[in-house]
Short mmCIF file of N, CA and C and ligand atoms in Angstrom, two decimals:
data_model
loop_
_atom_site.label_atom_id
_atom_site.label_comp_id
_atom_site.label_asym_id
_atom_site.label_seq_id
_atom_site.Cartn_x
_atom_site.Cartn_y
_atom_site.Cartn_z
N MET A 58 25.33 10.55 -52.97
CA MET A 58 26.09 10.83 -51.65
C MET A 58 25.38 12.16 -51.32
N LYS A 59 25.04 12.24 -49.97
CA LYS A 59 24.10 13.39 -49.45
C LYS A 59 25.13 14.39 -48.78
N LYS A 60 25.34 15.58 -49.39
CA LYS A 60 26.54 16.40 -48.84
C LYS A 60 26.00 17.53 -47.98
N VAL A 61 26.52 17.78 -46.83
CA VAL A 61 25.94 18.54 -45.79
C VAL A 61 27.24 19.78 -45.58
N ILE A 62 26.78 21.08 -45.45
CA ILE A 62 27.93 21.99 -45.09
C ILE A 62 27.51 22.86 -43.93
N THR A 63 28.43 23.18 -43.33
CA THR A 63 28.25 24.13 -42.03
C THR A 63 29.29 25.13 -42.08
N TYR A 64 29.07 26.31 -41.51
CA TYR A 64 30.21 27.41 -41.29
C TYR A 64 30.50 27.80 -39.91
N GLY A 65 31.68 28.20 -39.66
CA GLY A 65 31.90 28.75 -38.40
C GLY A 65 33.43 28.92 -38.19
N THR A 66 33.78 29.64 -36.95
CA THR A 66 35.07 29.89 -36.52
C THR A 66 35.65 28.72 -35.78
N PHE A 67 35.04 27.97 -35.05
CA PHE A 67 35.46 26.93 -34.27
C PHE A 67 36.73 27.03 -33.71
N ASP A 68 36.96 27.98 -32.84
CA ASP A 68 38.16 28.55 -31.96
C ASP A 68 38.10 27.74 -30.77
N LEU A 69 39.14 27.41 -30.20
CA LEU A 69 39.30 26.59 -28.95
C LEU A 69 38.33 25.59 -28.74
N LEU A 70 38.45 24.89 -29.79
CA LEU A 70 37.43 23.64 -30.08
C LEU A 70 36.80 22.92 -28.91
N HIS A 71 35.43 22.92 -28.56
CA HIS A 71 34.88 22.41 -27.35
C HIS A 71 33.71 21.56 -27.81
N TYR A 72 33.18 20.85 -26.70
CA TYR A 72 32.19 19.94 -26.92
C TYR A 72 30.94 20.41 -27.65
N GLY A 73 30.53 21.61 -27.54
CA GLY A 73 29.41 22.37 -28.23
C GLY A 73 29.67 22.35 -29.64
N HIS A 74 31.03 22.50 -30.15
CA HIS A 74 31.40 22.28 -31.56
C HIS A 74 31.28 20.88 -32.06
N ILE A 75 31.55 19.93 -31.40
CA ILE A 75 31.63 18.64 -31.59
C ILE A 75 30.26 18.12 -31.86
N ASN A 76 29.58 18.57 -30.68
CA ASN A 76 27.97 18.24 -30.87
C ASN A 76 27.28 18.56 -31.94
N LEU A 77 27.61 19.80 -32.44
CA LEU A 77 27.03 20.28 -33.78
C LEU A 77 27.64 19.57 -34.98
N LEU A 78 28.97 19.18 -34.98
CA LEU A 78 29.49 18.54 -36.07
C LEU A 78 28.97 17.04 -36.38
N ARG A 79 28.84 16.45 -35.14
CA ARG A 79 28.21 15.00 -35.24
C ARG A 79 26.79 15.06 -35.73
N ARG A 80 25.93 16.13 -35.24
CA ARG A 80 24.62 16.21 -35.77
C ARG A 80 24.68 16.53 -37.28
N ALA A 81 25.65 17.43 -37.57
CA ALA A 81 25.71 17.79 -38.97
C ALA A 81 25.89 16.80 -39.90
N LYS A 82 26.93 15.92 -39.45
CA LYS A 82 27.17 14.73 -40.29
C LYS A 82 26.10 13.79 -40.29
N ALA A 83 25.22 13.64 -39.18
CA ALA A 83 24.07 12.57 -39.21
C ALA A 83 22.96 13.06 -40.30
N LEU A 84 23.15 14.31 -40.85
CA LEU A 84 22.03 14.75 -41.67
C LEU A 84 22.42 14.24 -43.15
N GLY A 85 23.57 13.77 -43.40
CA GLY A 85 23.85 13.30 -44.67
C GLY A 85 25.16 12.20 -44.59
N ASP A 86 25.89 12.31 -45.81
CA ASP A 86 26.93 11.17 -45.65
C ASP A 86 28.24 11.92 -45.78
N TYR A 87 28.27 13.18 -46.20
CA TYR A 87 29.73 13.92 -46.39
C TYR A 87 29.47 15.37 -45.66
N LEU A 88 30.48 15.62 -44.79
CA LEU A 88 30.34 16.91 -44.21
C LEU A 88 31.61 17.97 -44.63
N ILE A 89 31.01 18.99 -45.01
CA ILE A 89 32.02 20.12 -45.40
C ILE A 89 31.98 21.16 -44.41
N VAL A 90 33.17 21.62 -43.81
CA VAL A 90 32.95 22.66 -43.01
C VAL A 90 33.74 24.03 -43.62
N ALA A 91 33.04 25.05 -43.51
CA ALA A 91 33.62 26.22 -44.22
C ALA A 91 34.04 27.05 -42.94
N LEU A 92 35.44 27.07 -42.87
CA LEU A 92 36.02 27.58 -41.64
C LEU A 92 36.48 29.00 -41.91
N SER A 93 36.01 29.88 -40.85
CA SER A 93 36.20 31.27 -41.22
C SER A 93 37.77 31.55 -41.11
N THR A 94 38.28 32.26 -41.96
CA THR A 94 39.61 32.68 -42.04
C THR A 94 39.95 33.61 -40.99
N ASP A 95 41.11 33.86 -40.76
CA ASP A 95 41.67 34.89 -39.64
C ASP A 95 41.13 36.18 -40.31
N GLN A 96 41.29 36.48 -41.31
CA GLN A 96 40.98 37.83 -42.21
C GLN A 96 39.38 38.19 -42.00
N PHE A 97 38.74 37.14 -42.25
CA PHE A 97 37.19 37.10 -42.14
C PHE A 97 36.75 37.36 -40.79
N ASN A 98 37.39 36.63 -39.81
CA ASN A 98 37.12 36.91 -38.43
C ASN A 98 37.26 38.30 -38.00
N ARG A 99 38.61 38.85 -38.34
CA ARG A 99 39.06 40.01 -38.15
C ARG A 99 38.19 41.17 -38.53
N CYS A 100 38.05 41.03 -39.96
CA CYS A 100 37.39 42.36 -40.71
C CYS A 100 35.91 42.20 -40.70
N GLN A 101 35.22 41.01 -40.70
CA GLN A 101 33.82 40.97 -40.88
C GLN A 101 33.09 40.42 -39.57
N LYS A 102 33.67 39.55 -38.86
CA LYS A 102 33.14 39.05 -37.46
C LYS A 102 33.62 39.88 -36.21
N ASN A 103 34.66 40.74 -36.53
CA ASN A 103 34.96 41.46 -35.21
C ASN A 103 35.56 40.59 -34.29
N LYS A 104 36.10 39.47 -34.65
CA LYS A 104 36.73 38.64 -33.44
C LYS A 104 37.92 38.01 -33.88
N THR A 105 38.82 37.93 -32.78
CA THR A 105 40.15 37.27 -33.33
C THR A 105 40.07 36.05 -32.64
N SER A 106 40.47 34.74 -33.35
CA SER A 106 40.56 33.67 -32.76
C SER A 106 42.01 33.47 -31.94
N TYR A 107 41.89 32.59 -31.05
CA TYR A 107 43.10 32.28 -30.26
C TYR A 107 44.08 31.43 -31.32
N PHE A 108 43.53 30.35 -31.99
CA PHE A 108 44.29 29.46 -32.84
C PHE A 108 44.10 30.14 -34.24
N SER A 109 45.12 30.07 -35.12
CA SER A 109 45.10 30.48 -36.40
C SER A 109 44.21 29.66 -37.40
N TYR A 110 43.98 30.12 -38.41
CA TYR A 110 43.02 29.24 -39.51
C TYR A 110 43.78 28.00 -39.61
N GLU A 111 45.06 27.91 -39.77
CA GLU A 111 45.72 26.50 -40.24
C GLU A 111 45.68 25.74 -38.93
N GLN A 112 45.81 26.21 -37.85
CA GLN A 112 45.66 25.27 -36.50
C GLN A 112 44.28 24.99 -36.43
N ARG A 113 43.21 25.82 -36.73
CA ARG A 113 41.78 25.31 -36.44
C ARG A 113 41.49 24.30 -37.47
N LYS A 114 41.96 24.45 -38.74
CA LYS A 114 41.89 23.72 -39.73
C LYS A 114 42.14 22.23 -39.36
N GLU A 115 43.58 22.12 -38.81
CA GLU A 115 44.13 20.90 -38.59
C GLU A 115 43.19 20.12 -37.42
N LEU A 116 42.80 20.85 -36.56
CA LEU A 116 41.92 20.40 -35.36
C LEU A 116 40.61 19.67 -36.08
N LEU A 117 40.04 20.41 -37.01
CA LEU A 117 38.67 20.09 -37.44
C LEU A 117 39.03 18.83 -38.54
N GLU A 118 40.04 18.97 -39.21
CA GLU A 118 40.32 17.63 -40.26
C GLU A 118 40.68 16.36 -39.40
N ALA A 119 40.88 16.68 -37.97
CA ALA A 119 41.14 15.28 -37.22
C ALA A 119 39.74 14.74 -36.49
N ILE A 120 38.80 15.47 -36.81
CA ILE A 120 37.28 14.92 -36.34
C ILE A 120 36.83 14.03 -37.31
N ARG A 121 36.46 12.92 -36.81
CA ARG A 121 35.86 11.84 -37.69
C ARG A 121 34.65 12.25 -38.23
N TYR A 122 33.79 13.36 -37.93
CA TYR A 122 32.58 13.63 -38.63
C TYR A 122 33.00 14.51 -39.89
N VAL A 123 34.10 15.05 -39.90
CA VAL A 123 34.43 16.46 -40.78
C VAL A 123 35.23 15.43 -41.89
N ASP A 124 34.62 15.72 -43.29
CA ASP A 124 35.18 15.22 -44.67
C ASP A 124 36.07 16.07 -45.19
N MET A 125 35.78 17.35 -45.09
CA MET A 125 36.59 18.41 -46.12
C MET A 125 36.41 19.99 -45.23
N VAL A 126 37.35 20.60 -45.20
CA VAL A 126 37.42 22.04 -44.76
C VAL A 126 37.77 22.74 -45.72
N ILE A 127 36.99 23.77 -45.96
CA ILE A 127 37.36 24.98 -46.87
C ILE A 127 37.32 26.23 -46.26
N PRO A 128 37.84 27.26 -46.72
CA PRO A 128 37.78 28.62 -46.12
C PRO A 128 36.79 29.30 -46.32
N GLU A 129 36.20 29.96 -45.11
CA GLU A 129 35.08 30.90 -45.25
C GLU A 129 35.75 32.27 -45.24
N GLU A 130 35.43 32.96 -46.44
CA GLU A 130 36.10 34.41 -46.62
C GLU A 130 35.29 35.55 -46.73
N SER A 131 33.81 35.21 -46.87
CA SER A 131 32.90 36.12 -46.91
C SER A 131 31.69 35.79 -46.58
N TRP A 132 30.59 36.53 -46.26
CA TRP A 132 29.40 36.22 -45.92
C TRP A 132 28.50 35.62 -46.98
N GLU A 133 29.03 36.26 -48.27
CA GLU A 133 28.00 35.97 -49.55
C GLU A 133 28.63 34.73 -50.25
N GLN A 134 29.46 33.85 -49.66
CA GLN A 134 30.01 32.94 -50.53
C GLN A 134 29.04 31.49 -50.41
N LYS A 135 28.07 31.41 -49.64
CA LYS A 135 27.42 30.30 -49.24
C LYS A 135 26.50 29.89 -50.48
N ARG A 136 25.86 30.76 -51.31
CA ARG A 136 25.29 30.31 -52.33
C ARG A 136 26.06 29.44 -53.26
N GLY A 137 27.21 30.34 -53.50
CA GLY A 137 28.26 29.77 -54.48
C GLY A 137 28.77 28.22 -54.08
N ASP A 138 29.17 28.39 -52.89
CA ASP A 138 29.52 26.89 -52.31
C ASP A 138 28.61 25.69 -52.42
N ILE A 139 27.23 26.14 -52.11
CA ILE A 139 26.30 25.16 -52.45
C ILE A 139 26.32 24.57 -53.65
N LYS A 140 26.54 25.56 -54.86
CA LYS A 140 26.43 24.98 -56.04
C LYS A 140 27.73 24.26 -56.60
N LYS A 141 28.81 24.98 -56.08
CA LYS A 141 30.05 24.46 -56.31
C LYS A 141 30.30 23.05 -55.91
N TYR A 142 29.81 22.73 -54.65
CA TYR A 142 30.24 21.47 -54.04
C TYR A 142 28.80 20.53 -53.97
N GLY A 143 27.76 20.97 -54.73
CA GLY A 143 26.63 20.19 -55.00
C GLY A 143 26.13 19.85 -53.47
N VAL A 144 25.96 20.76 -52.65
CA VAL A 144 25.46 20.46 -51.21
C VAL A 144 24.04 20.36 -51.29
N ASP A 145 23.73 19.45 -50.40
CA ASP A 145 22.21 19.04 -50.28
C ASP A 145 21.56 19.75 -48.98
N VAL A 146 22.24 19.93 -47.94
CA VAL A 146 21.79 20.17 -46.69
C VAL A 146 22.82 21.53 -46.18
N PHE A 147 22.29 22.64 -45.89
CA PHE A 147 23.24 23.55 -44.95
C PHE A 147 22.46 23.37 -43.54
N THR A 148 23.56 23.49 -42.60
CA THR A 148 23.12 23.53 -41.24
C THR A 148 24.06 24.40 -40.37
N ILE A 149 23.44 24.80 -39.20
CA ILE A 149 24.23 25.68 -38.38
C ILE A 149 23.43 25.77 -37.20
N GLY A 150 24.09 26.22 -36.02
CA GLY A 150 23.42 26.51 -34.87
C GLY A 150 22.17 27.33 -34.81
N ASP A 151 21.23 27.03 -34.00
CA ASP A 151 20.13 27.82 -33.98
C ASP A 151 20.16 29.30 -33.37
N ASP A 152 21.34 29.57 -33.12
CA ASP A 152 21.55 31.09 -32.81
C ASP A 152 21.51 31.78 -34.21
N TRP A 153 21.63 31.18 -35.23
CA TRP A 153 21.41 31.95 -36.54
C TRP A 153 19.91 31.54 -37.15
N LYS A 154 19.05 30.99 -36.21
CA LYS A 154 17.75 30.63 -37.04
C LYS A 154 17.09 31.79 -37.74
N GLY A 155 16.75 31.39 -39.03
CA GLY A 155 15.99 32.24 -40.02
C GLY A 155 16.98 32.93 -40.77
N LYS A 156 18.24 33.11 -40.51
CA LYS A 156 19.22 34.01 -41.19
C LYS A 156 19.57 33.49 -42.54
N PHE A 157 19.35 32.16 -42.65
CA PHE A 157 20.00 31.62 -43.96
C PHE A 157 18.86 30.78 -44.81
N ASP A 158 17.56 31.11 -44.47
CA ASP A 158 16.57 30.54 -45.02
C ASP A 158 16.68 30.80 -46.53
N PHE A 159 17.28 31.91 -47.03
CA PHE A 159 17.28 32.08 -48.59
C PHE A 159 18.01 31.02 -49.25
N LEU A 160 18.78 30.06 -48.57
CA LEU A 160 19.42 29.18 -49.10
C LEU A 160 18.49 28.00 -49.88
N LYS A 161 17.26 27.88 -49.38
CA LYS A 161 16.35 27.06 -49.60
C LYS A 161 15.97 27.31 -51.33
N GLU A 162 16.43 28.65 -51.82
CA GLU A 162 16.11 28.93 -53.17
C GLU A 162 17.19 28.31 -53.99
N GLU A 163 18.21 27.83 -53.43
CA GLU A 163 19.14 26.95 -54.20
C GLU A 163 18.81 25.51 -54.24
N GLY A 164 17.62 25.22 -53.75
CA GLY A 164 17.19 23.76 -53.67
C GLY A 164 17.94 22.90 -52.43
N CYS A 165 18.28 23.90 -51.57
CA CYS A 165 19.15 23.19 -50.46
C CYS A 165 18.25 23.18 -49.19
N GLU A 166 18.30 22.19 -48.43
CA GLU A 166 17.48 22.09 -46.99
C GLU A 166 18.34 22.93 -46.11
N VAL A 167 17.62 23.56 -45.29
CA VAL A 167 18.25 24.55 -44.20
C VAL A 167 17.88 23.92 -42.79
N VAL A 168 18.83 23.58 -41.97
CA VAL A 168 18.57 23.02 -40.87
C VAL A 168 19.15 23.82 -39.55
N TYR A 169 18.58 24.05 -38.78
CA TYR A 169 19.27 24.82 -37.46
C TYR A 169 19.22 24.05 -36.39
N LEU A 170 20.35 23.60 -35.89
CA LEU A 170 20.54 22.67 -34.92
C LEU A 170 20.61 23.38 -33.46
N PRO A 171 19.84 22.81 -32.40
CA PRO A 171 19.94 23.73 -31.05
C PRO A 171 21.32 23.66 -30.58
N ARG A 172 21.82 24.65 -30.14
CA ARG A 172 23.03 25.14 -29.59
C ARG A 172 23.27 24.26 -28.26
N THR A 173 24.58 23.71 -28.02
CA THR A 173 24.75 22.89 -26.77
C THR A 173 24.77 24.10 -25.70
N PRO A 174 24.02 23.99 -24.56
CA PRO A 174 23.88 25.08 -23.69
C PRO A 174 25.22 25.07 -22.77
N ASP A 175 25.51 26.35 -22.35
CA ASP A 175 26.38 26.59 -21.15
C ASP A 175 27.88 26.25 -21.59
N ILE A 176 28.09 26.49 -22.71
CA ILE A 176 29.66 26.19 -23.23
C ILE A 176 29.79 27.33 -24.35
N SER A 177 30.86 28.14 -24.52
CA SER A 177 31.27 28.91 -25.78
C SER A 177 32.64 29.23 -25.69
N THR A 178 33.07 29.72 -26.70
CA THR A 178 34.54 30.04 -26.71
C THR A 178 34.67 31.21 -25.88
N THR A 179 33.79 32.17 -25.83
CA THR A 179 33.80 33.41 -25.03
C THR A 179 33.99 33.02 -23.56
N GLN A 180 33.24 32.15 -23.26
CA GLN A 180 32.96 31.82 -21.84
C GLN A 180 34.40 31.05 -21.37
N ILE A 181 34.99 30.46 -22.36
CA ILE A 181 36.20 29.81 -21.88
C ILE A 181 37.28 30.84 -21.86
N LYS A 182 37.37 31.79 -22.57
CA LYS A 182 38.29 32.81 -22.53
C LYS A 182 38.13 33.58 -21.30
N THR A 183 36.89 33.97 -20.99
CA THR A 183 36.62 34.69 -19.76
C THR A 183 36.88 33.99 -18.44
N ASN A 184 36.59 32.70 -18.47
CA ASN A 184 36.75 31.80 -17.39
C ASN A 184 38.47 31.93 -17.24
N LEU A 185 39.29 31.70 -18.17
CA LEU A 185 40.65 31.43 -18.08
C LEU A 185 41.13 32.91 -17.57
N SER A 186 40.74 34.04 -18.08
CA SER A 186 41.31 35.37 -17.82
C SER A 186 40.90 35.74 -16.36
N HIS A 187 39.92 35.04 -15.72
CA HIS A 187 39.66 35.13 -14.22
C HIS A 187 40.35 34.04 -13.45
N GLY A 188 41.01 33.34 -14.17
CA GLY A 188 41.98 32.33 -13.23
C GLY A 188 41.03 31.19 -12.68
N ASN A 189 39.83 30.87 -13.45
CA ASN A 189 39.10 29.70 -13.18
C ASN A 189 39.51 28.43 -13.81
N1 LIG B 452 27.77 25.99 -31.34
C1 LIG B 452 27.04 25.17 -30.86
N2 LIG B 452 26.91 25.06 -29.36
C2 LIG B 452 27.83 26.06 -28.73
C3 LIG B 452 28.65 26.61 -29.28
C4 LIG B 452 28.64 26.82 -30.94
O1 LIG B 452 26.05 24.45 -31.33
N3 LIG B 452 27.71 25.84 -27.29
C5 LIG B 452 27.85 26.00 -32.96
C6 LIG B 452 27.43 27.26 -33.42
O2 LIG B 452 25.98 27.46 -33.53
C7 LIG B 452 27.84 27.12 -35.02
C8 LIG B 452 29.14 26.30 -34.71
O3 LIG B 452 28.98 25.76 -33.47
O4 LIG B 452 26.95 26.40 -35.65
C9 LIG B 452 30.41 27.07 -34.62
O5 LIG B 452 30.42 28.03 -33.60
P1 LIG B 452 31.21 29.48 -33.89
O6 LIG B 452 32.66 29.12 -34.32
O7 LIG B 452 30.99 30.25 -32.69
O8 LIG B 452 30.43 29.91 -35.26
P2 LIG B 452 30.05 31.36 -35.64
O9 LIG B 452 31.09 32.34 -35.18
O10 LIG B 452 28.66 31.51 -35.34
O11 LIG B 452 30.23 31.46 -37.30
O12 LIG B 452 28.73 32.50 -41.71
C10 LIG B 452 28.47 31.92 -40.49
C11 LIG B 452 29.46 31.97 -39.44
O13 LIG B 452 30.72 31.62 -39.84
C12 LIG B 452 29.24 31.25 -38.27
#
């Protein structure tokens, strides 16, 4: 079984996230999503999500492409996750291009997927705050 892993906050779930998850699953047979915890978001990513970790986890687990959701609590956990879960492919949007190439040292394929244009959680929040 070819295992794929991806990481993110996935707040205010939108079609850009779904496009990413669909393509991530297509890279293998089993997709693990490492979901940024509320604390990791607040302390390390300097962002607060609208939905809590538990709410975001529930939404992700309802998506047909997602097989398992684990917490992302630190930037440094990726190597350990790849070993622990026997991951074959690491994938993430190409806004991170080049940032995780070191994971190839773990014998893991690294795939950067093109982001879906013109949609983001930040854009949704901005539009809503302007009453659009
Ligand atoms: N994404 C996308 N297209 C968009 C928006 C997001 O392909 N229009 C992808 C991102 O590239 C990422 C995933 O959807 O792969 C989740 O997006 P975020 O929640 O914004 O992820 P991010 O905050 O970049 O977290 O350790 C890695 C980080 O946790 C990644």
